[in-house]
Coordinates of C-alpha atoms in Angstrom, one line a residue:
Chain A
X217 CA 26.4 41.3 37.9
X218 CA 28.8 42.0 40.5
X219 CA 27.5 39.5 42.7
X220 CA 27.1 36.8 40.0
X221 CA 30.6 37.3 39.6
X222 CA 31.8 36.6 43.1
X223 CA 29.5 33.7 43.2
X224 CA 31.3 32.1 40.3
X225 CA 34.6 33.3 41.8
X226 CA 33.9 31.3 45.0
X227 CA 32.3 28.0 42.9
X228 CA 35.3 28.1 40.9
X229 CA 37.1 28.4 43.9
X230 CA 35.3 25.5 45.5
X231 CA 35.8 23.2 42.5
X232 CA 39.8 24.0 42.5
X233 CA 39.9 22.8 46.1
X234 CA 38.2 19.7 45.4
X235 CA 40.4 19.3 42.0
X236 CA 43.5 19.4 43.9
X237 CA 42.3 18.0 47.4
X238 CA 44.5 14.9 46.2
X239 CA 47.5 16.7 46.8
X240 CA 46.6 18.1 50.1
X241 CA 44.7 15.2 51.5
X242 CA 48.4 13.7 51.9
X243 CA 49.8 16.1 53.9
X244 CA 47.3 17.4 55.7
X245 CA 45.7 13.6 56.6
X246 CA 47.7 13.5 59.9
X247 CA 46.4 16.4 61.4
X248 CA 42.3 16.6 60.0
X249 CA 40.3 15.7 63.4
X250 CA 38.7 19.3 62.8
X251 CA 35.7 17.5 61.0
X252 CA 35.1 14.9 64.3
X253 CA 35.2 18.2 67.0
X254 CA 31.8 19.3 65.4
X255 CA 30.2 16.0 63.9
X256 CA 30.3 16.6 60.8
X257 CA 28.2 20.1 60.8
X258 CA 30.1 22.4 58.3
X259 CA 30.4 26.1 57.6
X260 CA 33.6 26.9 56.1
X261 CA 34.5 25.9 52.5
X262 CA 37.5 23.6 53.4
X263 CA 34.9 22.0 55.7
X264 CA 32.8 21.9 52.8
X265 CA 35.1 20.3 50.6
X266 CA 36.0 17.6 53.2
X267 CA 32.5 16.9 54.0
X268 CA 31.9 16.3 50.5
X269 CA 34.7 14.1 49.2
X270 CA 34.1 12.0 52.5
X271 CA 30.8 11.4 51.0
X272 CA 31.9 10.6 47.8
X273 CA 33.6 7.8 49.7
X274 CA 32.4 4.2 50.4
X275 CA 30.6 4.0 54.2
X276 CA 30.6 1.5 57.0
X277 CA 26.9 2.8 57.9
X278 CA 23.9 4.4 56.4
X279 CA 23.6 7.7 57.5
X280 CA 20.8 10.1 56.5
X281 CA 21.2 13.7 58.5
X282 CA 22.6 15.1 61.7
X283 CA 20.9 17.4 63.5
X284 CA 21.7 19.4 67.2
X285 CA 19.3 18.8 69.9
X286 CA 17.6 20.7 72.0
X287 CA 20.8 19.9 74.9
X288 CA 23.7 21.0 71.4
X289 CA 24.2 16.9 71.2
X290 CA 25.0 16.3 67.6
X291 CA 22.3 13.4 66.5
X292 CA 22.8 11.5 63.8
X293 CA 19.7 9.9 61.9
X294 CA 20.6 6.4 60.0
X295 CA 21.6 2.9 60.5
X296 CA 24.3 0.8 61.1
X297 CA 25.7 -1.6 58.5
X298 CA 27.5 -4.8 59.6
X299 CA 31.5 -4.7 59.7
X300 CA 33.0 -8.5 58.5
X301 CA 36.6 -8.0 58.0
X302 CA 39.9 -10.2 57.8
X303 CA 42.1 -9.8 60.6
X304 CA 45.6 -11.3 61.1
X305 CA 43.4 -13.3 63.5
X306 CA 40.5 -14.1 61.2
X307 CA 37.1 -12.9 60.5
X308 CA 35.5 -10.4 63.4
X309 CA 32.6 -9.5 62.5
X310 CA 30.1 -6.6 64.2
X311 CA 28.2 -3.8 63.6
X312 CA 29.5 -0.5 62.3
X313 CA 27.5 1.6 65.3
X314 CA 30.2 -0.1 67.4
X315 CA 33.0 2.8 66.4
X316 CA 29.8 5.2 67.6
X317 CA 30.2 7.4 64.4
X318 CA 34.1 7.5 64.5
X319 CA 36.1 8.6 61.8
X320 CA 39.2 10.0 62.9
X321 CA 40.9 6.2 64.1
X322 CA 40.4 7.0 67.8
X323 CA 37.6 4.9 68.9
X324 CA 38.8 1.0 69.3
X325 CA 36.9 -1.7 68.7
X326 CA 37.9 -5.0 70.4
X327 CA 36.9 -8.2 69.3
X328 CA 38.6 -11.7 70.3
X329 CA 42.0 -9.8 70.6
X330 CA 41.8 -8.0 67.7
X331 CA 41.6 -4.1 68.5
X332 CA 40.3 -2.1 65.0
X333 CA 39.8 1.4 64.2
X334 CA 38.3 3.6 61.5
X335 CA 39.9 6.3 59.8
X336 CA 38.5 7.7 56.7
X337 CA 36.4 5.0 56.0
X338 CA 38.9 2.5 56.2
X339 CA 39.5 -0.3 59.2
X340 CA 42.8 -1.1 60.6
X341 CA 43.8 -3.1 63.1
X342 CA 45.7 -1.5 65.8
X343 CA 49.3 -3.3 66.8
X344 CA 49.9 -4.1 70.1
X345 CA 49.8 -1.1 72.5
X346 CA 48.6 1.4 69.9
X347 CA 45.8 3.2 71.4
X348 CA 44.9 4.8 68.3
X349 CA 46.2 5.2 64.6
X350 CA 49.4 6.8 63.1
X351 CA 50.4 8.1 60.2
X352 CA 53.8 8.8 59.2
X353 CA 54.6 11.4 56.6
X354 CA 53.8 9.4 53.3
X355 CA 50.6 8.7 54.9
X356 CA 51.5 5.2 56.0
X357 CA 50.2 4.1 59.3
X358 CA 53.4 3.9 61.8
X359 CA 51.2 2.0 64.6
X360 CA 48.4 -0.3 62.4
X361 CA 48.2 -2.3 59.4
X362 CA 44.9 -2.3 56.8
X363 CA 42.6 -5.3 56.8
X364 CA 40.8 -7.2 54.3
X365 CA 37.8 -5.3 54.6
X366 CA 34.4 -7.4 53.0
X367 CA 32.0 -5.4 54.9
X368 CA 28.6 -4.7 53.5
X369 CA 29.3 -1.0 53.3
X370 CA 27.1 1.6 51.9
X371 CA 28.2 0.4 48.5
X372 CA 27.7 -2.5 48.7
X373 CA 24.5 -2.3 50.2
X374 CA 23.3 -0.4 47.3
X375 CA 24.3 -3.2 45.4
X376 CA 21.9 -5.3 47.1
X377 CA 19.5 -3.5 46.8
X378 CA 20.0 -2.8 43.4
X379 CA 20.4 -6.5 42.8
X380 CA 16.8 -6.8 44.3
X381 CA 15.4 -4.2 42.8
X382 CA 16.4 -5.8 39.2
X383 CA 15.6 -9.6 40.9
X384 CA 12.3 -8.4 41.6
X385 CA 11.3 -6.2 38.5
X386 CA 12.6 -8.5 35.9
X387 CA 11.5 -12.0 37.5
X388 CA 8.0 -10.3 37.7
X389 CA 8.5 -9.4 33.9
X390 CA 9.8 -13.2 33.3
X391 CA 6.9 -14.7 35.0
X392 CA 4.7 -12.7 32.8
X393 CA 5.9 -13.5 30.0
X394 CA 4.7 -17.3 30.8
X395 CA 1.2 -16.6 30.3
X396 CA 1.0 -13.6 27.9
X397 CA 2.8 -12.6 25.0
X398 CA 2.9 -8.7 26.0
X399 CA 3.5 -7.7 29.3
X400 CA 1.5 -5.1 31.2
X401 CA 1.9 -2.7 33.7
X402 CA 5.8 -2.0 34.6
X403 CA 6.8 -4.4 32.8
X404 CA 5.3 -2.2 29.7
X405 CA 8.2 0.1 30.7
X406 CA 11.0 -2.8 30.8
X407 CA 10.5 -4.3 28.0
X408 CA 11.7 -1.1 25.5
X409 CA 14.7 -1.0 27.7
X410 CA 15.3 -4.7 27.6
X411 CA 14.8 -4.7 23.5
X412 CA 17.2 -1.4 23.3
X413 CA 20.0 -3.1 25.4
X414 CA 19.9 -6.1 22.9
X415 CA 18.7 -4.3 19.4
X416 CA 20.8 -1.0 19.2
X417 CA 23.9 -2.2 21.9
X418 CA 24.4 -5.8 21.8
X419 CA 23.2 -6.8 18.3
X420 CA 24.9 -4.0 16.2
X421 CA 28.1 -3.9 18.1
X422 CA 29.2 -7.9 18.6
X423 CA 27.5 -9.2 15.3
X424 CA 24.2 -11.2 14.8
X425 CA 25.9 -14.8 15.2
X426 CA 27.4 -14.1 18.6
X427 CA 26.0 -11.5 20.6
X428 CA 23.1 -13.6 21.9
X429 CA 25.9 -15.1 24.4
X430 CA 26.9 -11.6 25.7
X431 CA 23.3 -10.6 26.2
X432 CA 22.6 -11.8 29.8
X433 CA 26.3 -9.2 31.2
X434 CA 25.6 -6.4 29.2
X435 CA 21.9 -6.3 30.1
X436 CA 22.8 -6.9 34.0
X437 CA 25.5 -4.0 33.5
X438 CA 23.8 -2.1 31.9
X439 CA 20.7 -1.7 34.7
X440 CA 22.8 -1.9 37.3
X441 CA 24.7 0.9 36.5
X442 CA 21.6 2.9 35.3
X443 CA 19.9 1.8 38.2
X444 CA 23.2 2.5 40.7
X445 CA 22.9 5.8 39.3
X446 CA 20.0 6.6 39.7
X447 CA 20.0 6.1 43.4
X448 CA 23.0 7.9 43.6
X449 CA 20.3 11.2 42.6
X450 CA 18.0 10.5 45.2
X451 CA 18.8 11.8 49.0
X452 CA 20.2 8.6 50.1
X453 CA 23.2 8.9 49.0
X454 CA 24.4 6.2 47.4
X455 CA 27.7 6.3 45.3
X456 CA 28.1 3.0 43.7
X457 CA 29.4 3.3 40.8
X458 CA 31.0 6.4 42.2
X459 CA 33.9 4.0 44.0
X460 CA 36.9 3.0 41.7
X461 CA 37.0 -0.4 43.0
X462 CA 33.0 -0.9 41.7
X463 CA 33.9 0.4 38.3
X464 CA 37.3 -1.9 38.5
X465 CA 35.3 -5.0 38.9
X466 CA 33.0 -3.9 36.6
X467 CA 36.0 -2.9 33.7
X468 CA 37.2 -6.1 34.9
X469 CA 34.7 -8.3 34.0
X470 CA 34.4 -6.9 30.4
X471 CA 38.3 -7.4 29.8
X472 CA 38.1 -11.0 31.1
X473 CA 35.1 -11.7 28.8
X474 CA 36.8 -9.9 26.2
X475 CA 40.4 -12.0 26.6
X476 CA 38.6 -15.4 26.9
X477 CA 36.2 -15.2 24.0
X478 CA 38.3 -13.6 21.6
X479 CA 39.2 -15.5 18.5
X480 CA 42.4 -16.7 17.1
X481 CA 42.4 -13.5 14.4
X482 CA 41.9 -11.6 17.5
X483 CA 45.2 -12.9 19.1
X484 CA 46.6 -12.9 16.0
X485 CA 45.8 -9.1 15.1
X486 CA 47.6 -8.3 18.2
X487 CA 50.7 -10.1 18.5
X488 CA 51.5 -11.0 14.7
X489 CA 49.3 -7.9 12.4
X490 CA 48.7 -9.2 9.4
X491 CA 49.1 -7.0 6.2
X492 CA 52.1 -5.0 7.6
X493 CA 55.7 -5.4 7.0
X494 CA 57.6 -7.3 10.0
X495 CA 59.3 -4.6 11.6
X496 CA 56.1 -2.6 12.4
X497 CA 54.3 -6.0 12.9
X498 CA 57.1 -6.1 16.2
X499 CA 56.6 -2.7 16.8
X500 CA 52.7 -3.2 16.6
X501 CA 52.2 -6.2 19.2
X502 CA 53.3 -3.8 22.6
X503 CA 51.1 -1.4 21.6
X504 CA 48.3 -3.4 20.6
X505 CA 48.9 -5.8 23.8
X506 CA 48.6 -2.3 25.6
X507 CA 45.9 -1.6 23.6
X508 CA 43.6 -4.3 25.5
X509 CA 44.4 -2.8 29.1
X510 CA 43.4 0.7 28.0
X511 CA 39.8 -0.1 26.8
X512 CA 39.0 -1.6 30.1
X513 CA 41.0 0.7 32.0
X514 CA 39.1 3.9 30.0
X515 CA 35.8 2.0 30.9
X516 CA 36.8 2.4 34.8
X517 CA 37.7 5.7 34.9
X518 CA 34.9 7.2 33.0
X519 CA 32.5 5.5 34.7
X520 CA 34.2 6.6 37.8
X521 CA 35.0 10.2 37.0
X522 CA 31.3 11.0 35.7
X523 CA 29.3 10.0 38.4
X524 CA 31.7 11.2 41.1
X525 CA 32.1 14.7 39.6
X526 CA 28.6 14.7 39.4
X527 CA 28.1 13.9 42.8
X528 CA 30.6 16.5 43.5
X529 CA 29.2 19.0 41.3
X530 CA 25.6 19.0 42.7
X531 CA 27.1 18.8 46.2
X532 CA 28.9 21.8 45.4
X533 CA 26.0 23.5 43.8
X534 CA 24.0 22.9 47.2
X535 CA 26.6 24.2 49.3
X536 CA 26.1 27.3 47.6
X537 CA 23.5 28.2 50.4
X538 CA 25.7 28.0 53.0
X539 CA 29.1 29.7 51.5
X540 CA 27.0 32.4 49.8
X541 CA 24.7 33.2 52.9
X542 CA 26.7 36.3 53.6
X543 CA 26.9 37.7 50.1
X544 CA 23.7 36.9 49.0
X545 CA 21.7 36.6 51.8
X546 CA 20.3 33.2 53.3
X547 CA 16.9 33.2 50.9
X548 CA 18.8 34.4 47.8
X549 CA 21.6 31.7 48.5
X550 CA 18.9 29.1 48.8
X551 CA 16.7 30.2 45.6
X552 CA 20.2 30.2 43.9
X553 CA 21.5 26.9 45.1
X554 CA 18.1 25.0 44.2
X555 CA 18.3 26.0 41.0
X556 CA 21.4 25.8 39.9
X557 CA 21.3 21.8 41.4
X558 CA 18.0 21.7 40.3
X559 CA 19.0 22.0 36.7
X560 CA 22.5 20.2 37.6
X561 CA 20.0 16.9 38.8
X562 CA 17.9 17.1 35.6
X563 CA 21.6 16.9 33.7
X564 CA 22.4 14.1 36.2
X565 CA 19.6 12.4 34.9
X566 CA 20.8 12.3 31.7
X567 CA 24.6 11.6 32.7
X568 CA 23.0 8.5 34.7
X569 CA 21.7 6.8 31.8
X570 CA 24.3 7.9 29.1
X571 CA 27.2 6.6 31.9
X572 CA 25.5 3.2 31.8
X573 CA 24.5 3.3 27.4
X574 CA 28.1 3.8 27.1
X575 CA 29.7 1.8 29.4
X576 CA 27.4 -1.1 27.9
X577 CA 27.7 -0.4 24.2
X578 CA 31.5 0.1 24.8
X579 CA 31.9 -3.2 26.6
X580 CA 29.6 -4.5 23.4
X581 CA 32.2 -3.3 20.9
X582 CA 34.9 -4.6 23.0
X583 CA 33.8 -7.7 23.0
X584 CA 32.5 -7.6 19.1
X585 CA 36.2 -6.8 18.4
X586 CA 37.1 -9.5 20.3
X587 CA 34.5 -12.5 18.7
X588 CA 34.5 -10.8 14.8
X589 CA 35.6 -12.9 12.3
X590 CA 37.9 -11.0 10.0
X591 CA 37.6 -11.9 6.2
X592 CA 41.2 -11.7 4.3
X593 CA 43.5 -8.6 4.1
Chain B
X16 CA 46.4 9.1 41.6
X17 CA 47.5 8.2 44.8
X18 CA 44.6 9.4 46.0
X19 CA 42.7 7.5 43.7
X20 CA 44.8 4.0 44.7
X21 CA 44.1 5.1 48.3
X22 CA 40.4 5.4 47.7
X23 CA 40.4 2.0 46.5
X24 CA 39.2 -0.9 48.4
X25 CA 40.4 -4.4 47.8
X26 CA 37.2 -5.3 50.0
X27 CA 34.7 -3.7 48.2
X28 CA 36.4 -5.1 44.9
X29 CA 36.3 -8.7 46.1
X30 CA 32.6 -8.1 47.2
X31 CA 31.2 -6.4 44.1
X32 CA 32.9 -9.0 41.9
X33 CA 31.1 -12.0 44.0
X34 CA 28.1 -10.0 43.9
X35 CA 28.0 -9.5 40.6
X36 CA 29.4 -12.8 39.7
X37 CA 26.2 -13.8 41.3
X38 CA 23.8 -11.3 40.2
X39 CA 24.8 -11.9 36.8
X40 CA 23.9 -15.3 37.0
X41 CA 20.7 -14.7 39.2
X42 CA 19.5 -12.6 36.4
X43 CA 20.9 -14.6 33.4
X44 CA 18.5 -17.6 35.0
X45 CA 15.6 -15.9 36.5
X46 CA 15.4 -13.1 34.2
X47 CA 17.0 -12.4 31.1
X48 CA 16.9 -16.1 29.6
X49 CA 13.0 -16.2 29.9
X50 CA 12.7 -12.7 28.8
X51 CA 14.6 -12.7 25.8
X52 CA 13.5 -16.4 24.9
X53 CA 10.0 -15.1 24.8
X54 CA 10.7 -12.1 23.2
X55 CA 12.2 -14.3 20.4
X56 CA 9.2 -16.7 20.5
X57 CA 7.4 -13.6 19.9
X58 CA 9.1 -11.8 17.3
X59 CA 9.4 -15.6 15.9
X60 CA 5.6 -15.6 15.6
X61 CA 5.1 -12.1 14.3
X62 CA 7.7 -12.7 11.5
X63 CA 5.8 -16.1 10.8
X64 CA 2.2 -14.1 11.1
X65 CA 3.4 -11.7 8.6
X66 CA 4.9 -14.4 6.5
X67 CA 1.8 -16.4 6.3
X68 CA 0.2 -13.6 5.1
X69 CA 2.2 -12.5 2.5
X70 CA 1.5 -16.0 1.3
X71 CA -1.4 -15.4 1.9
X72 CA -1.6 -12.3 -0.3
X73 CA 0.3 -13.9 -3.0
X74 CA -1.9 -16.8 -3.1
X75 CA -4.6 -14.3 -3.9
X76 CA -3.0 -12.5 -6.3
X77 CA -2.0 -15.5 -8.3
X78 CA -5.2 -16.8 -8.2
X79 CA -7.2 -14.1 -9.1
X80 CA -4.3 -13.6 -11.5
X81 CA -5.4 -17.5 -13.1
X82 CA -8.9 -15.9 -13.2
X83 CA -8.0 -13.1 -14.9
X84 CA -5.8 -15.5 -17.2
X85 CA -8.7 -18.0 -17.7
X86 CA -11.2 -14.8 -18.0
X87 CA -8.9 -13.5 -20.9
X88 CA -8.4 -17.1 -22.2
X89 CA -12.3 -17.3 -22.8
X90 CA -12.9 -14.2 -24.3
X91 CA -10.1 -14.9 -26.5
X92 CA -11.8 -18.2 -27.4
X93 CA -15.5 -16.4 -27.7
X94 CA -13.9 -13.8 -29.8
X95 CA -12.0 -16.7 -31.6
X96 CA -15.4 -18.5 -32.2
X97 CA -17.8 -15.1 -32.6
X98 CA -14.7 -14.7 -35.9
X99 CA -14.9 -18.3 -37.1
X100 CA -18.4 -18.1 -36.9
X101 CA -18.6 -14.8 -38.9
X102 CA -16.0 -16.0 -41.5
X103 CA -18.1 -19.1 -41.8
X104 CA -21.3 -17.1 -42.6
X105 CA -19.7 -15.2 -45.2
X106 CA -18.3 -17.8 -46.8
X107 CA -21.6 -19.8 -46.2
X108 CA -23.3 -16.8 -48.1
X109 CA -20.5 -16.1 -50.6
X110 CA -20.8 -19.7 -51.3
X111 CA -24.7 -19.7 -51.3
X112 CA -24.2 -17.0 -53.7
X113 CA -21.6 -18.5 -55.8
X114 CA -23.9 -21.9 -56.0
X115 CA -26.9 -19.3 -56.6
X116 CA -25.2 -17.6 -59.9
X117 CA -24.0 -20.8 -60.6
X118 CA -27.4 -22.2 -60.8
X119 CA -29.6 -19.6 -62.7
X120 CA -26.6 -19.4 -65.2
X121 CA -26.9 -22.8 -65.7
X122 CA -31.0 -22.7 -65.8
X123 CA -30.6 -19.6 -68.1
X124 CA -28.3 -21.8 -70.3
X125 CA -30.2 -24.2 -70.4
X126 CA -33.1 -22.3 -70.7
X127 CA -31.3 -20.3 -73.7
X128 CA -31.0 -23.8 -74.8
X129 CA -34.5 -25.0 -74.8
X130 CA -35.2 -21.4 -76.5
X131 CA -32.8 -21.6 -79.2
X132 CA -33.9 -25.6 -79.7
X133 CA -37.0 -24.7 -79.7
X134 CA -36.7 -21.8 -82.2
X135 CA -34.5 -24.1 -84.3
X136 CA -37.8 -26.4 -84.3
X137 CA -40.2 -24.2 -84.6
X138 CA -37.9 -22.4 -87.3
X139 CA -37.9 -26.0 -88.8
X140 CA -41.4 -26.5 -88.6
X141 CA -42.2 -23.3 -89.8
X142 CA -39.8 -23.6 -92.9
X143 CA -41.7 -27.1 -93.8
X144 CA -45.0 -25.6 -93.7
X145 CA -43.8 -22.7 -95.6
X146 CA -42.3 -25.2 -98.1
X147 CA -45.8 -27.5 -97.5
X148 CA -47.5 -23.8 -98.1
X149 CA -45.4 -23.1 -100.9
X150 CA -45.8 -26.2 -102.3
X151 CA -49.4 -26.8 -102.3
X152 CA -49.9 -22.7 -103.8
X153 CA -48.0 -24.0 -106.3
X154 CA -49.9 -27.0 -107.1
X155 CA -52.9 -25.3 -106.9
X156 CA -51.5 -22.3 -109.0
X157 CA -50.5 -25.0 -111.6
X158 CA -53.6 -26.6 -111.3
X159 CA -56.1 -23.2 -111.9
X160 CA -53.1 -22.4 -114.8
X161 CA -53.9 -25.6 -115.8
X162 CA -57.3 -25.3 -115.7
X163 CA -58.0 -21.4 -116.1
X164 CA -55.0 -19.6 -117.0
X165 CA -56.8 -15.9 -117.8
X166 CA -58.3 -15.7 -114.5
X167 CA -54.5 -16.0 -112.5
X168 CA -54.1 -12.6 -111.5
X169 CA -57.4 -12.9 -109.2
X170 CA -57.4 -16.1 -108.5
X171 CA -53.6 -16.1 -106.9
X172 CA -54.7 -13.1 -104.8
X173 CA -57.4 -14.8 -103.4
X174 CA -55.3 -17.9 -102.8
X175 CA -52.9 -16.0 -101.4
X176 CA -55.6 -14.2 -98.9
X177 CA -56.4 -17.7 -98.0
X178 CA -53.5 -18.6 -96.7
X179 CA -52.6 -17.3 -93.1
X180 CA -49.2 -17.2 -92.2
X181 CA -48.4 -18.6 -88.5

């Protein structure tokens, strides 16, 4: 009892940390090279917490484990993913091994004049001079300036292969479909999904005459992010729709197709409501203008929020073995550790696919808001 | 939130929307278009299966209801005729019987007729021969009265033992 107690005390602990990491990361940005000076190998629950919202981050290359060799070299196992970024001198374009595993903005890369660094996962180009990134105290850079950076980072990797993955699976089901009326083998499997993404999400929520439009996004939402989230469970380590600017794109797109196919009543129950008296109707329009941002803008961060803390969570729940190791013992820390994140992945599992059913059937009713046809008030 | 803004990447942005732009319409062509057309083809065909045969079952039903009608309809008429047929027999035989009585009261009427004609005649006949009879004892008695008047008494008996009454 006494020891569960602890153990929750220093999970709860953990979790605190990461909760208000934002606040610290500012301050303490300038000076974090500890996590370079051993590669990445981690002990210490600050460590911990910076190794794990680093990989919650987006990544310039693939990487799998680190181990010490025999000689106490730090090895890392993975591959490199290629760098194409806008400089003040155009594209430069090379592979992410070039910064040899840098993170800390000391290693320069120089290409064609242009000399870049990484730091936290993000490039900057160096001014003249500089010899490696600084920050001031708001966390500006003093000596570099951010680039356009359009690499094919981890996430966006993922992406591809997602994109493949669904390519692939669906085309196959596609071509079936050409010379039999029910599919066999996977696509057995696809088809339920494919009927439940238009029957219970697309069909009840935009309306029979109009949803068959709306079909083709919400089904390719809808797997990727089921799909994206499901490779986020597996040892890889994927975090797509773990990065705000994927679940951004993704909010955006729903509010774009949301704005463009609304209908004039939809316009008109925003800006003029109808059935009100005029003063609330002027009061009204702000709020129901507003009103459009905050669906899409709910969309991003839930999406966002779930799968990160879930990433976090089980993360968290795995470190367990190392924090606890002195407490518990290394074999109890490990028993406890796999099954705490054992259970955490099977709730994962769950989260991946309700993340993606409601950020589909939400975008649905967003859009069937947009498209219905309202009868008199 | 700052943290959040500083997490975000403008790169990453500008390459998932192009990606998806693109996957979206990869998909839309290659995959979902097909799918779901043939998935409506199908369901298309299973709604028309089933509503062929629910045609199909109401055809039956309303023809074996038009047996059932045209069953009904000809027992109605075979009772109708077995009725008629029976009503004609007993008016055939009530008639039969009414000619019948008819008849044999005329035939006893007329028989009755011939009797009391007959009678009448033979009454008639019978009252000229008692009158003849009559007459011709009384000749005779006037003759023998005439001729023998003591030896009446005997003579009229024997007369009268003569004569035979029919």
């Amino acid at each position: 009892m006494k020891l569960g107690k602890t153990a929750r005390n220093k999970v709860l602990s953990l979790f605190s940390l990461f909760f208000f990491y934002g606040a610290f990361a500012a301050s303490d940005s300038p000076k974090t090279e500890s996590e370079s000076d051993n590669h990445g190998a981690v002990s210490s629950e600050a460590e911990i917490s910076e190794y794990i919202l680093h990989h919650i981050k987006d990544a310039h290359d693939f990487h799998l484990f680190s181990y010490n060799d025999s000689e106490g070299h730090r090895k890392h196992i993975g591959f490199p993913l290629p760098v194409i970024v806008y400089s003040s001198k155009g594209f430069r374009t090379f592979m992410s091994s070039e910064f040899h595993h840098d993170d800390s903005g000391h290693h320069v890369v120089e290409r064609d004049g242009v000399s870049l660094v990484k730091y936290h996962e993000k490039i900057y180009e160096l001014e003249e001079g500089a010899h490696g990134v600084e920050f001031d105290e708001q966390h500006h850079p003093t000596n570099a300036h951010a680039v356009l950076d359009l690499s094919i980072t981890k996430s966006v990797f993922g992406f591809l292969l997602v994109s493949l993955l669904m390519l692939f699976a669906f085309g196959r089901l596609a071509k079936q479909y050409k010379k039999q009326a029910v599919p066999t083998g996977f696509g057995r499997v696809l088809e339920p999904l494919i009927l439940y993404v238009r029957d219970e999400i697309a069909r009840p929520n935009i309306g029979e005459k109009h949803y068959r439009r709306f079909t083709g996004f919400l089904m390719t939402v809808f797997f990727f992010i089921w799909i994206s989230n499901l490779l986020g469970l597996t040892p890889l380590g994927f975090n797509i729709t773990g990065q705000i600017a994927v679940t951004f794109s993704l909010a955006l797109f729903t509010y774009l197709i949301t704005q463009f196919s609304g209908t004039k009543d939809y316009w008109k129950h925003i800006f003029w409501m109808p059935g009100v008296p005029v003063p609330m109707k002027i009061i009204l329009a702000p709020i129901e203008l507003l009103g459009t941002l905050t669906k899409p803008f709910s969309l991003m961060i839930r999406l966002f929020a779930n799968i990160s803390a879930g990433h976090i969570v089980v993360m968290s729940l795995i470190s367990i073995a190392i924090i606890m190791k002195s407490t518990l013992g290394a074999a109890g820390a490990t028993v406890l550790s796999l099954a705490l994140s054992f259970f955490l992945t099977l709730i994962e599992l769950l989260v991946a696919f309700l993340q993606a059913y409601i950020f589909t059937m939400l975008s649905a009713l967003f859009i069937g808001m947009a498209v219905e046809e309202h009868d008199h008030h | 939130m700052e943290q959040l803004l500083n997490d975000f990447s403008p790169g990453l942005f500008i390459m998932q929307s192009v990606l998806m732009l693109a996957v979206i319409f990869l998909m839309v062509k290659f995959a979902w278009k097909p799918i779901v057309s043939a998935l409506d083809e199908r369901e298309e065909g299973i709604k028309n299966a089933l509503e062929a045969a629910e045609k199909a079952k109401q055809e039956m039903e309303s023809i074996s209801s038009s047996n059932e009608k045209l069953f009904n309809q000809a027992r109605e008429e075979r009772d109708a005729m077995l009725k008629e047929a029976r009503e004609m027999k007993a008016k055939m035989i009530a008639e039969a019987e009414a000619n019948a009585e008819a008849e044999a009261a005329k035939i006893i009427a007329s028989a009755k007729e011939a009797i009391e004609v007959e009678k009448k005649e033979a009454l008639a006949e019978l009252k000229a021969e008692v009158a003849q009879l009559s007459i011709s004892v009384a000749e005779k008695l006037l003759k023998e009265e005439l001729s023998d008047a003591i030896k009446d008494a005997s003579f009229v008996n024997g007369l009268l033992g003569e004569v035979n009454l029919k």
